[in-house]
Short mmCIF file of C-alpha atoms in Angstrom, two decimals:
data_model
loop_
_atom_site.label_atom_id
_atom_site.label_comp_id
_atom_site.label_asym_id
_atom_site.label_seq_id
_atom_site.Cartn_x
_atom_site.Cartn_y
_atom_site.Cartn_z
CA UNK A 11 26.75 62.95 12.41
CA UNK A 12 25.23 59.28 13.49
CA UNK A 13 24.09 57.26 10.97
CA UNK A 14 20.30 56.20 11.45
CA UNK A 15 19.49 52.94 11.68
CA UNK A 16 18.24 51.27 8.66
CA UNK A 17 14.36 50.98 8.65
CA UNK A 18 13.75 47.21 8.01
CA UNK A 19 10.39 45.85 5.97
CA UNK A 20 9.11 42.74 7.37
CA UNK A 21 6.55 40.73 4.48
CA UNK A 22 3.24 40.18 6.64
CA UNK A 23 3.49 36.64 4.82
CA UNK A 24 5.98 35.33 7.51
CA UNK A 25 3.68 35.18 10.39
CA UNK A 26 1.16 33.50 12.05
CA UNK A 27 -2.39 35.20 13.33
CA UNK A 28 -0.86 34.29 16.98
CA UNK A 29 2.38 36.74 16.14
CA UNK A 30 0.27 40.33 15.57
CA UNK A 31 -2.06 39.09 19.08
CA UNK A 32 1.52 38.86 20.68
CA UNK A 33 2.77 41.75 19.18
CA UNK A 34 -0.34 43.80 20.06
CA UNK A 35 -0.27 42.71 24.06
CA UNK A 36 3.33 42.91 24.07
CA UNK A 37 2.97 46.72 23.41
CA UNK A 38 -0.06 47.28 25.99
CA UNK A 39 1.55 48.84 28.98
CA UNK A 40 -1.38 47.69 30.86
CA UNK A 41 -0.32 44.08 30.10
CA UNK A 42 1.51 42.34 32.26
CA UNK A 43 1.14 38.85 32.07
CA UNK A 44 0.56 37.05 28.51
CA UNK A 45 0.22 33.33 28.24
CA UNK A 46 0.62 31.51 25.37
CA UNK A 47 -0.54 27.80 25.72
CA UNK A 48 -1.89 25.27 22.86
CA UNK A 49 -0.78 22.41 21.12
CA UNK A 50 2.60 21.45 20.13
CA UNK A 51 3.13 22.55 15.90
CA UNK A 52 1.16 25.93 16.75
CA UNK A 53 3.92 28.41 16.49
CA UNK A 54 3.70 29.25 20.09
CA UNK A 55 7.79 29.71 20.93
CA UNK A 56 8.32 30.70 17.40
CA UNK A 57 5.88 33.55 17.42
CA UNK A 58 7.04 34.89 20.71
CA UNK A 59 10.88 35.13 19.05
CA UNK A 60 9.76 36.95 16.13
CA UNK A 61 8.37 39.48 18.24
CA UNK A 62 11.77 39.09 20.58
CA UNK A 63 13.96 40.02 17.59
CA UNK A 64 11.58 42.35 16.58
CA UNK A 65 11.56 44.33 20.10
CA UNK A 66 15.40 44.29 19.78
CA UNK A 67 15.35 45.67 16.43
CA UNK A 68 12.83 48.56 17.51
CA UNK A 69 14.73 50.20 20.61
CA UNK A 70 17.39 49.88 23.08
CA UNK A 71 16.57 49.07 26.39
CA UNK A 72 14.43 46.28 25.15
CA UNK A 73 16.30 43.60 27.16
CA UNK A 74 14.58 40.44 27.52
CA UNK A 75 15.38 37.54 29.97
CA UNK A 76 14.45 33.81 28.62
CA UNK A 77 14.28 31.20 31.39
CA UNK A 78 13.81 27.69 31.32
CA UNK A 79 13.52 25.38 34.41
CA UNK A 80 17.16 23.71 33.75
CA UNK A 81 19.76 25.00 31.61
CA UNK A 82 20.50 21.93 29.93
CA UNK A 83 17.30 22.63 27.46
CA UNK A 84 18.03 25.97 26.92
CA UNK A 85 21.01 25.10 23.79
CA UNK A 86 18.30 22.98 21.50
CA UNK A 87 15.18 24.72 22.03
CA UNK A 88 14.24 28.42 22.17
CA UNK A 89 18.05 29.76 21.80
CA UNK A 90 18.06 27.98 18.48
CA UNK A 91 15.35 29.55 17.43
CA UNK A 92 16.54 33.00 18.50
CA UNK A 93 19.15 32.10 15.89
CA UNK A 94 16.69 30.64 13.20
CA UNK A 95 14.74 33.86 13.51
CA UNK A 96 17.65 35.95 13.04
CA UNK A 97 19.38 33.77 9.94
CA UNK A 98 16.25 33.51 8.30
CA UNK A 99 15.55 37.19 8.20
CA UNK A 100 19.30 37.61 6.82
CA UNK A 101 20.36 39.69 10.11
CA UNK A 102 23.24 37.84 11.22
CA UNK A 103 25.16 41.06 10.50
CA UNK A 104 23.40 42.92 12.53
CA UNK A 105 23.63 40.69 15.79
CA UNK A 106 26.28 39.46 18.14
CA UNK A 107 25.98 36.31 19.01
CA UNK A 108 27.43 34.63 21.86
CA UNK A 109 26.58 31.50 24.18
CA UNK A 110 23.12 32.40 26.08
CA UNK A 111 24.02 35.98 24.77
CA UNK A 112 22.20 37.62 21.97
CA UNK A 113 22.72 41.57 21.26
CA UNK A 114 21.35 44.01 18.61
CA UNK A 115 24.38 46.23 17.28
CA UNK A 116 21.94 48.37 15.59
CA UNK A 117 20.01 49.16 19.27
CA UNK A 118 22.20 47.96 21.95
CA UNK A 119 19.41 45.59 23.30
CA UNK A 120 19.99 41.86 24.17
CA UNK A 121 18.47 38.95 25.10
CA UNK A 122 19.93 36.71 27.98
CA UNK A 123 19.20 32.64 28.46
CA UNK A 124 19.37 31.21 31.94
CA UNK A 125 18.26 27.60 33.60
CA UNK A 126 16.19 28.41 36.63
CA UNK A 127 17.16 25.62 38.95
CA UNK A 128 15.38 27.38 42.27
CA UNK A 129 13.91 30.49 42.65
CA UNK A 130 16.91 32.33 43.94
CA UNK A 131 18.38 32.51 40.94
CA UNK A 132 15.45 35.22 40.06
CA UNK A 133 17.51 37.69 41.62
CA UNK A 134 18.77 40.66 39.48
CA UNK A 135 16.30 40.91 37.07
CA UNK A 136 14.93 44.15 37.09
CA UNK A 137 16.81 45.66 34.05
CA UNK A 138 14.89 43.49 32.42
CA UNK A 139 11.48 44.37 29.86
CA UNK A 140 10.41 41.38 29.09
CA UNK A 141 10.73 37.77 30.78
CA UNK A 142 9.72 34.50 28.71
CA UNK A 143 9.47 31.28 30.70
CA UNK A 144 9.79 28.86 28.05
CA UNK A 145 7.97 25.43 28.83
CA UNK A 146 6.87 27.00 32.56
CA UNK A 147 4.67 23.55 33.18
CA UNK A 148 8.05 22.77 34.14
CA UNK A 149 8.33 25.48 36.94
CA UNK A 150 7.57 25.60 40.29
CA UNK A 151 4.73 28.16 41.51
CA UNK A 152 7.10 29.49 43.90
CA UNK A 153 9.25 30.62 40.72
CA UNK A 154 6.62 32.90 39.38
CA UNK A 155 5.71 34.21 42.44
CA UNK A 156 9.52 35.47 42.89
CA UNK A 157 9.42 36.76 39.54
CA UNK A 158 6.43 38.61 39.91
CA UNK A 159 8.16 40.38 42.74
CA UNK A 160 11.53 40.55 41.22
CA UNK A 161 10.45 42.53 37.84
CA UNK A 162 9.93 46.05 39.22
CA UNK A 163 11.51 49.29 38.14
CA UNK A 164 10.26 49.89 34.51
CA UNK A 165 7.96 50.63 32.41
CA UNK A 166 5.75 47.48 30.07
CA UNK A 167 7.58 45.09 32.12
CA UNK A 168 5.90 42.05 31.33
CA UNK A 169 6.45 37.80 31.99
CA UNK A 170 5.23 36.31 29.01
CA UNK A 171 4.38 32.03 30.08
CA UNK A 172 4.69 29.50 27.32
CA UNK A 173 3.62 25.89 27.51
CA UNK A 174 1.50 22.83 26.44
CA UNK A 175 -1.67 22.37 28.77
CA UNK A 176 -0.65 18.91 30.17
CA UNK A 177 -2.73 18.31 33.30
CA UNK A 178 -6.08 20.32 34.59
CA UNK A 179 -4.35 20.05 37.81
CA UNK A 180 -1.31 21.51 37.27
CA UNK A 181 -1.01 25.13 39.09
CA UNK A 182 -1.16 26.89 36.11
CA UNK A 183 -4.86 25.76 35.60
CA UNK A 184 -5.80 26.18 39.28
CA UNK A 185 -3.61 28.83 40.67
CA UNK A 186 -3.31 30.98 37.85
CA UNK A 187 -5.88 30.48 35.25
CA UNK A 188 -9.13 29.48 37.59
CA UNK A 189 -8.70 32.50 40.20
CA UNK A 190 -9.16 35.03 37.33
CA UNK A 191 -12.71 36.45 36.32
CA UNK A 192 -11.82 35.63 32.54
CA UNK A 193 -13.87 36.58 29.81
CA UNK A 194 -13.71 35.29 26.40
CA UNK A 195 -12.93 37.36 22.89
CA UNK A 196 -13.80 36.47 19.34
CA UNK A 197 -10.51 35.68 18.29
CA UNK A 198 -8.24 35.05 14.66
CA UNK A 199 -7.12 31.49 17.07
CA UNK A 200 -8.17 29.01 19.08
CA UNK A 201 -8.86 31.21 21.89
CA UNK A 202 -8.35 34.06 23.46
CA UNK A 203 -9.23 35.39 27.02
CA UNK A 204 -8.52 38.32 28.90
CA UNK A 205 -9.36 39.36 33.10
CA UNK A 206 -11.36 41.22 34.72
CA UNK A 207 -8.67 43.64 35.35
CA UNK A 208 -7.12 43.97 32.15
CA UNK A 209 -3.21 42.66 32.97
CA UNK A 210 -3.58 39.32 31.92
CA UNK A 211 -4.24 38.15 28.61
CA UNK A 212 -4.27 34.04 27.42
CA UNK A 213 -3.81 32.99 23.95
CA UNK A 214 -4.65 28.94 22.93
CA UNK A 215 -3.21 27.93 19.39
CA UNK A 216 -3.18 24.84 17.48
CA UNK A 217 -1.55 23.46 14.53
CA UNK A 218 -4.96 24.18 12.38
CA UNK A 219 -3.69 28.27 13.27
CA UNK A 220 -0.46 27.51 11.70
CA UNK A 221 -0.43 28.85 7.70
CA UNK A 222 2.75 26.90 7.48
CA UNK A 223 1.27 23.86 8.61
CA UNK A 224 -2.33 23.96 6.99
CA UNK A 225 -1.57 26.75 4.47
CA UNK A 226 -3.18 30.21 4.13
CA UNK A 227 -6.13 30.01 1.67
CA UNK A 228 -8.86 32.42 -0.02
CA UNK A 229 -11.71 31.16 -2.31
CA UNK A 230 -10.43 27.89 -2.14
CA UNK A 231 -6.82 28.85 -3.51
CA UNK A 232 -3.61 28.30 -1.72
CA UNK A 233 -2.26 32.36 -1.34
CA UNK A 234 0.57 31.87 1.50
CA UNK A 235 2.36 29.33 4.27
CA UNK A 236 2.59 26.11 2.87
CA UNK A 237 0.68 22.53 3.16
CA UNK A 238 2.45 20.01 5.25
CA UNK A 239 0.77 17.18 4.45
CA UNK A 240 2.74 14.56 6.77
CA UNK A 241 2.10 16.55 9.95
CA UNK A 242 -1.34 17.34 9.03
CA UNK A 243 -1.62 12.95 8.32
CA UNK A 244 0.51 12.43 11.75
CA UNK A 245 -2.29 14.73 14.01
CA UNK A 246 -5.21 12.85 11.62
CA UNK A 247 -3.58 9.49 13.14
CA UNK A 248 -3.23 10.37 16.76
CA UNK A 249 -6.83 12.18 16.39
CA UNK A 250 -8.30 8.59 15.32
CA UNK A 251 -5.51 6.37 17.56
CA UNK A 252 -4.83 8.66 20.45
CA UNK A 253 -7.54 10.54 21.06
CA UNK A 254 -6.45 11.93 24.53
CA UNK A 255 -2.73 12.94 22.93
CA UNK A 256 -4.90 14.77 20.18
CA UNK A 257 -6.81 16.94 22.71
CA UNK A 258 -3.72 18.25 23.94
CA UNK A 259 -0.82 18.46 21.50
CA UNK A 260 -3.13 18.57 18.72
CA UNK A 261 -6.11 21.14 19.53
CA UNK A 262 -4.06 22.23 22.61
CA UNK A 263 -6.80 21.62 25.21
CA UNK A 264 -6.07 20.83 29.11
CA UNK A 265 -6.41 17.44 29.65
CA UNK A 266 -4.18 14.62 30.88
CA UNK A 267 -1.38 11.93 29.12
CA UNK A 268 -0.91 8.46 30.57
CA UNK A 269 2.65 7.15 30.33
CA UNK A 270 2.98 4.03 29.81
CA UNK A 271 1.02 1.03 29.37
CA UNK A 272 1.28 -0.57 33.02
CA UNK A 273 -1.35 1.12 35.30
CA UNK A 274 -2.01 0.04 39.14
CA UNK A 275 -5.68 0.11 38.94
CA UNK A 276 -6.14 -1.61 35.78
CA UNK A 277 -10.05 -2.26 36.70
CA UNK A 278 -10.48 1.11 36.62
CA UNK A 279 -13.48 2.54 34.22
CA UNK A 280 -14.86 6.30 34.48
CA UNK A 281 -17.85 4.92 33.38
CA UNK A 282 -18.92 2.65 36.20
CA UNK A 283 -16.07 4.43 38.95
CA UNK A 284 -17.06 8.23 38.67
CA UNK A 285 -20.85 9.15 39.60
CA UNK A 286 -22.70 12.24 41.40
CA UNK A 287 -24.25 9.50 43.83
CA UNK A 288 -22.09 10.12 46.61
CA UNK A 289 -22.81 13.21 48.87
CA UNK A 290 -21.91 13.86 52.42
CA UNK A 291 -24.58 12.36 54.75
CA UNK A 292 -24.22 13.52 59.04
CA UNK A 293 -26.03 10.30 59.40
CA UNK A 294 -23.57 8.07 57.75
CA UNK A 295 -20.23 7.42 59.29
CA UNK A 296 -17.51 9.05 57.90
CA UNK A 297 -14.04 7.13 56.85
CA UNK A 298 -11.30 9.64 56.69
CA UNK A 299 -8.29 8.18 54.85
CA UNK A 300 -5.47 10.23 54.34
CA UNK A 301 -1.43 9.89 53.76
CA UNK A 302 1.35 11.86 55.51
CA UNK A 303 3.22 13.12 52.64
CA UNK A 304 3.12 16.17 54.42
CA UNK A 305 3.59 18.14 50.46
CA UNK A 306 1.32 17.85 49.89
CA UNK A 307 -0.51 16.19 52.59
CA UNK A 308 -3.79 14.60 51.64
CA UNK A 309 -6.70 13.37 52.39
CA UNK A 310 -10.20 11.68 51.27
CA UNK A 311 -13.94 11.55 53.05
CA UNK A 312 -16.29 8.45 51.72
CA UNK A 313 -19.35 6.74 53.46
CA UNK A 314 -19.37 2.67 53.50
CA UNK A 315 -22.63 2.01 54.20
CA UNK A 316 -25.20 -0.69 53.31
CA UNK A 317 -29.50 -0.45 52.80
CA UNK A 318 -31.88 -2.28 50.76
CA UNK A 319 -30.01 -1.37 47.57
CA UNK A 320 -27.04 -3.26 48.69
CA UNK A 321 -23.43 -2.35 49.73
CA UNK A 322 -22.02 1.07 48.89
CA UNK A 323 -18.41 3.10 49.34
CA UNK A 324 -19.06 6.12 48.28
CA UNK A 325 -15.88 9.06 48.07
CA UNK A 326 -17.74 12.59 48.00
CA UNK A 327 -14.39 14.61 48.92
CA UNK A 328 -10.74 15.59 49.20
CA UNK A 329 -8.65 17.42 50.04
CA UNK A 330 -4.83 18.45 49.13
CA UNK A 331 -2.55 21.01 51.64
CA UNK A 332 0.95 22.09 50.00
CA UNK A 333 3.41 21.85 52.69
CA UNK A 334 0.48 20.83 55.13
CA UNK A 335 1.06 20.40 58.98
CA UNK A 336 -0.98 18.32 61.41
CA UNK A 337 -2.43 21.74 62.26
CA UNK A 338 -3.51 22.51 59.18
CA UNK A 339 -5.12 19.22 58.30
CA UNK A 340 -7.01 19.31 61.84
CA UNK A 341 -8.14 22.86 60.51
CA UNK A 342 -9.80 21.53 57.43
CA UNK A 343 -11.18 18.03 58.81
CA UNK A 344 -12.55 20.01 61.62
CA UNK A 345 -14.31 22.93 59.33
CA UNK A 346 -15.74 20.64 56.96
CA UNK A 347 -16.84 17.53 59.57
CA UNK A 348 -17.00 18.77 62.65
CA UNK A 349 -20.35 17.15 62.83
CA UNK A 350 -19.00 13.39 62.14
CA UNK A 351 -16.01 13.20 64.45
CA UNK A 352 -17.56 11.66 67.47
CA UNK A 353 -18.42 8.55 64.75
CA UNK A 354 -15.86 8.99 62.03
CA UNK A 355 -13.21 6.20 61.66
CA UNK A 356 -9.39 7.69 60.48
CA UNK A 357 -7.19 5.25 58.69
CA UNK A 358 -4.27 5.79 56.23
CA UNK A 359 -0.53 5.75 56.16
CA UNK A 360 1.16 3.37 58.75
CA UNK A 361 4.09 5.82 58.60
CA UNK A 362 1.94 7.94 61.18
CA UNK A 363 2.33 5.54 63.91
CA UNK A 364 5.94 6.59 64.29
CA UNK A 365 7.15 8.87 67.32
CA UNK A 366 7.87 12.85 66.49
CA UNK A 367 10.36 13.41 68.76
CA UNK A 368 9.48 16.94 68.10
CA UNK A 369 7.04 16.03 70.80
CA UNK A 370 7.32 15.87 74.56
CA UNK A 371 5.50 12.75 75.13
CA UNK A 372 7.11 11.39 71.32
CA UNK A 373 3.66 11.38 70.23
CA UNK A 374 2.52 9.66 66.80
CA UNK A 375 1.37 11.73 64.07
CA UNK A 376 -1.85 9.99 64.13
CA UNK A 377 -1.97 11.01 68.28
CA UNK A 378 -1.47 14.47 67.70
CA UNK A 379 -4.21 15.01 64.80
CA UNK A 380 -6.30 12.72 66.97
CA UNK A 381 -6.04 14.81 69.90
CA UNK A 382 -6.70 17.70 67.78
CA UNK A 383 -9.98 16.17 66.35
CA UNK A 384 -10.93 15.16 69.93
CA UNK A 385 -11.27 11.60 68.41
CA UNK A 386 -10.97 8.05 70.64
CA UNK A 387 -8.30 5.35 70.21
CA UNK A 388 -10.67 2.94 68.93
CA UNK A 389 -11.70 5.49 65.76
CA UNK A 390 -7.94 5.10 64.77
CA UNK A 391 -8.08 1.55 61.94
CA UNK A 392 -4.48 1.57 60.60
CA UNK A 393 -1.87 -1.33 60.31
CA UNK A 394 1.22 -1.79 58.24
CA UNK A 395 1.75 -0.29 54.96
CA UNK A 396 0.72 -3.30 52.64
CA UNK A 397 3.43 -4.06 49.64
CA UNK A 398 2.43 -2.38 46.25
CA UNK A 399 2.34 -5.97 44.69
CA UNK A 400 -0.33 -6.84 47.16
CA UNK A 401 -1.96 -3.94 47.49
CA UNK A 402 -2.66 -3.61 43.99
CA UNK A 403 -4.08 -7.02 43.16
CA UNK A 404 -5.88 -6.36 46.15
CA UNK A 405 -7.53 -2.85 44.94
CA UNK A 406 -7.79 -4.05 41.75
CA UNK A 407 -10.05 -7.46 42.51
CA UNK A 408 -12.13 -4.38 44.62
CA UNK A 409 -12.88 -2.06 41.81
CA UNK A 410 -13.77 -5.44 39.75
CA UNK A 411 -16.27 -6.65 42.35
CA UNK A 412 -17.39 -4.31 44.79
CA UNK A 413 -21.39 -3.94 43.82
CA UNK A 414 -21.53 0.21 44.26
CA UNK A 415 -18.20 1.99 44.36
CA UNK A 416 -18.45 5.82 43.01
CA UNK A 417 -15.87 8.72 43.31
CA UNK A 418 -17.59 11.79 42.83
CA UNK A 419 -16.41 14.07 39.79
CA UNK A 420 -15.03 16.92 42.36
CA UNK A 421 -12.52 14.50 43.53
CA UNK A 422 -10.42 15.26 40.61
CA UNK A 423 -7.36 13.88 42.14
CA UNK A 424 -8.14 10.63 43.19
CA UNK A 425 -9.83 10.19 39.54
CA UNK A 426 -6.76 11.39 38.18
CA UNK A 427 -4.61 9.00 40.35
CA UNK A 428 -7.05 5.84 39.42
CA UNK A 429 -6.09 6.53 35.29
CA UNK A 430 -2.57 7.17 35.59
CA UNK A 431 -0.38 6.07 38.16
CA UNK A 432 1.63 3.26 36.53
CA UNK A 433 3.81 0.65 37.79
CA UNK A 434 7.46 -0.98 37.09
CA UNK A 435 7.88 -4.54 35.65
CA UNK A 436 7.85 -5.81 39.78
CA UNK A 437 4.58 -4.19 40.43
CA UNK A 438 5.97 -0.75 42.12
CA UNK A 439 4.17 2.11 42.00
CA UNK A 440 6.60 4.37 39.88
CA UNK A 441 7.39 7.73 42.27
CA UNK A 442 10.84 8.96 41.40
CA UNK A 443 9.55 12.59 40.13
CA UNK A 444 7.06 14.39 42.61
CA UNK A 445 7.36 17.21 40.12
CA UNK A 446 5.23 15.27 38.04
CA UNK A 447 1.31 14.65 38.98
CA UNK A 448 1.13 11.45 37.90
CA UNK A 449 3.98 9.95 39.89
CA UNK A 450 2.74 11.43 43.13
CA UNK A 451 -0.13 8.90 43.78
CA UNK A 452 -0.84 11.03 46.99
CA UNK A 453 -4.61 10.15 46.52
CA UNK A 454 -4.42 6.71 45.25
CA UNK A 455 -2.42 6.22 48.51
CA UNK A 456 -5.55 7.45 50.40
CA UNK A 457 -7.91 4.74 48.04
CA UNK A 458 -4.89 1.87 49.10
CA UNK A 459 -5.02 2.54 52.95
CA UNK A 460 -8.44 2.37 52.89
CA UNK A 461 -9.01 -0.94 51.18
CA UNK A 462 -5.99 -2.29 53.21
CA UNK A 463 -7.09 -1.26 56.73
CA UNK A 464 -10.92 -1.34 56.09
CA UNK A 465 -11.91 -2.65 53.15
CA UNK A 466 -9.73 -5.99 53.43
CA UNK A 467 -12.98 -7.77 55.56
CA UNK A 468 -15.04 -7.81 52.52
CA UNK A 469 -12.60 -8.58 50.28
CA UNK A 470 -11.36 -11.90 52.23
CA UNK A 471 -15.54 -12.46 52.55
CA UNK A 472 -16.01 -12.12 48.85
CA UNK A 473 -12.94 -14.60 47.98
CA UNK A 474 -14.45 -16.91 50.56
CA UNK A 475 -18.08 -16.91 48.94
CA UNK A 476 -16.69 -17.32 45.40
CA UNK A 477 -14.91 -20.64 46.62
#
């Protein structure tokens, strides 16, 4: 006769409020996607194991896949703390464990670890219950999209997303997040949301939900976790020194990290820079500036105009198409502007003027969206790409001195561009990871071309007045 397993007692002491939400979702069959996002001390990876081992411990058949974008990080991060998890609850008898290979010998269920270095490598994943992207800020939209297709065949299959809310930009925020009727619950954490439909649940935690980093207390009296004073002081520092670190790896809200301490527009100031003033006027011309990174390929809209007030450049839109084409961007200039193209002026990337040999006639880039557009030769204002040395003192001594210029606040990433781009110790813009928003500087390219090709008049005239 088969021995039963041994029913195991876990003391409710040894987890967070995040854990039993987890727990609870993780057992909704009508659940299929649960995020887990906050700030970095919250328990977010930690609680998810728990419930891993757990799930292993309950059943076979609970197979779980962990991914991470590269497998590099897999060794030091969330595989360790499969193996905390397990050592602390004094189960190591009751597990094998191998390299990116965890198994229960009690239920027969495991747990793989794999780096996800493109999407292909999704394939084969249908035996699987459970996914857990580990860190998917790192990931690629594309990568989610092939594991939503992928994980088919069972039932309470679920991908379960964790991560640190780095950038409002990011695709999590406006792909994932911002297409969903959410609705928000009372909630034992920082938040908690659920959709319209019922599949998708979001959890936000923060150190301050963490018993073993703020302690567990009733009437005043400490009654579980523990008080760790020196990370509690450490978030107290950045909170008073760091205030836009604190937002986001403290409370575990979306917002935005500079790195490093060399940014191009270093005249920059929300305060003056960012205004509702500028809206679209048919009677003003209309300066389209754009850049042919054609992923994404962007582009801006902004009025330079003058009245009794005085001069004005004025950015009221912009635009971003991933993996664009010249078609595409003709689409979208056309929908929104049809009205200002017989008067609009075009400037932007000098990389335009080259011949597509694509083309029968080797057209320019700028010649076919031009042709598209219906727009005149003279409408076209472009000339070399200026150095990021010059370019920068010359954008700079603009935002210092021109008398009126406003972004407006729907222009997200221009604004985002203007705070964080940074530059080496030679004055170069630093690009070397498109993966990462802030090295893009597709829209700050936009702001450049336009000060280079149009704006450089009033610039020279300004210089000239001062002397």
């Amino acid at each position: 006769m088969k021995e039963s397993s041994p029913k195991i007692v876990f003391n409710p002491d040894l987890f967070n409020n995040i854990f039993f939400l987890i727990r609870e979702a993780w057992n909704n069959a009508l659940i299929r996607f649960i995020w887990v996002y906050g700030g970095s001390s919250a328990s977010k990876t930690y609680s998810v194991v728990q419930q891993s081992v757990m799930s292993l411990l309950e059943g076979k058949d609970n197979n779980i896949l962990v991914l991470r974008k590269y497998a590099t990080d897999i060794r030091d991060s969330i595989y360790s703390d499969f193996k905390t998890v397990i050592s602390d609850w004094g189960l190591e008898d009751q597990f094998i464990i191998q390299q990116n290979f965890i198994a229960c010998k009690l239920t027969g269920s495991y747990v793989r670890f794999r780096g996800l270095d493109d999407s292909e490598k999704v394939k084969g994943i249908a035996s699987f219950k459970k996914i857990i992207l580990e860190e998917i800020s790192q990931f690629d939209l594309a990568d989610l999209k092939q594991i939503r297709k992928r994980l088919r065949g069972k039932d309470n299959q679920q991908i379960i997303g964790i991560f640190n809310p780095i950038s409002e930009e990011h695709w999590i925020k406006t792909k994932v997040f911002d297409v969903e009727n959410l609705t928000q619950y009372e909630t034992t954490i920082a938040g908690e949301w659920r959709n319209e439909s019922g599949n998708t649940v979001i959890f936000r935690t923060n150190y301050l939900d963490n018993i073993f980093i703020v302690g567990k207390w009733r009437n005043g009296k400490l009654v579980g976790g523990r008080v760790d004073q020196h990370v509690i002081d450490d978030f107290e520092k950045d909170k008073i020194n760091d205030p836009e670190y604190y937002e986001i790896y403290g409370l575990g809200n979306w917002g935005e990290i500079t790195e490093g301490d060399s940014p191009f527009a270093t005249n920059w100031n929300d305060k003056i820079h960012v205004g509702e003033q500028p809206v679209y006027d048919p009677r003003k011309q209309l300066v389209i500036h754009l850049d042919f990174n054609l992923n994404p390929f962007s582009v801006s809209f902004s009025h330079l105009f003058a009245d009794k007030e005085g001069e004005h450049d004025h950015q009221f839109d912009e635009a971003s198409i991933p993996n664009g084409s010249i078609d595409s961007m003709a689409e979208l200039i056309f929908k929104r502007y049809e009205q200002s193209l017989p008067n609009c002026v075009l400037t932007g990337d000098a990389m335009g003027l080259r011949g597509d040999i694509s083309q029968r006639d080797n057209a320019t880039l700028y010649l076919q969206l031009m042709r598209k557009l219906k727009l005149r030769d003279s409408q076209l204002k472009v000339s070399g790409n200026p150095t990021h040395q010059n370019s920068r003192a010359d954008c700079n001594y603009y935002l210092k001195n021109f008398p009126d210029f406003k972004i407006h606040p729907r222009c997200t990433g221009t604004i985002r561009d203007m705070r964080n781009v940074q530059v080496d110790a030679f004055g170069s813009i630093i690009k070397k990871n498109r993966k990462d928003m802030n090295q893009r500087a597709d829209f700050l390219d936009n702001f450049r071309y336009k000060i280079h090709n149009i704006c450089y008049k009033w610039i020279e005239q300004h210089q000239k007045r001062r002397k």
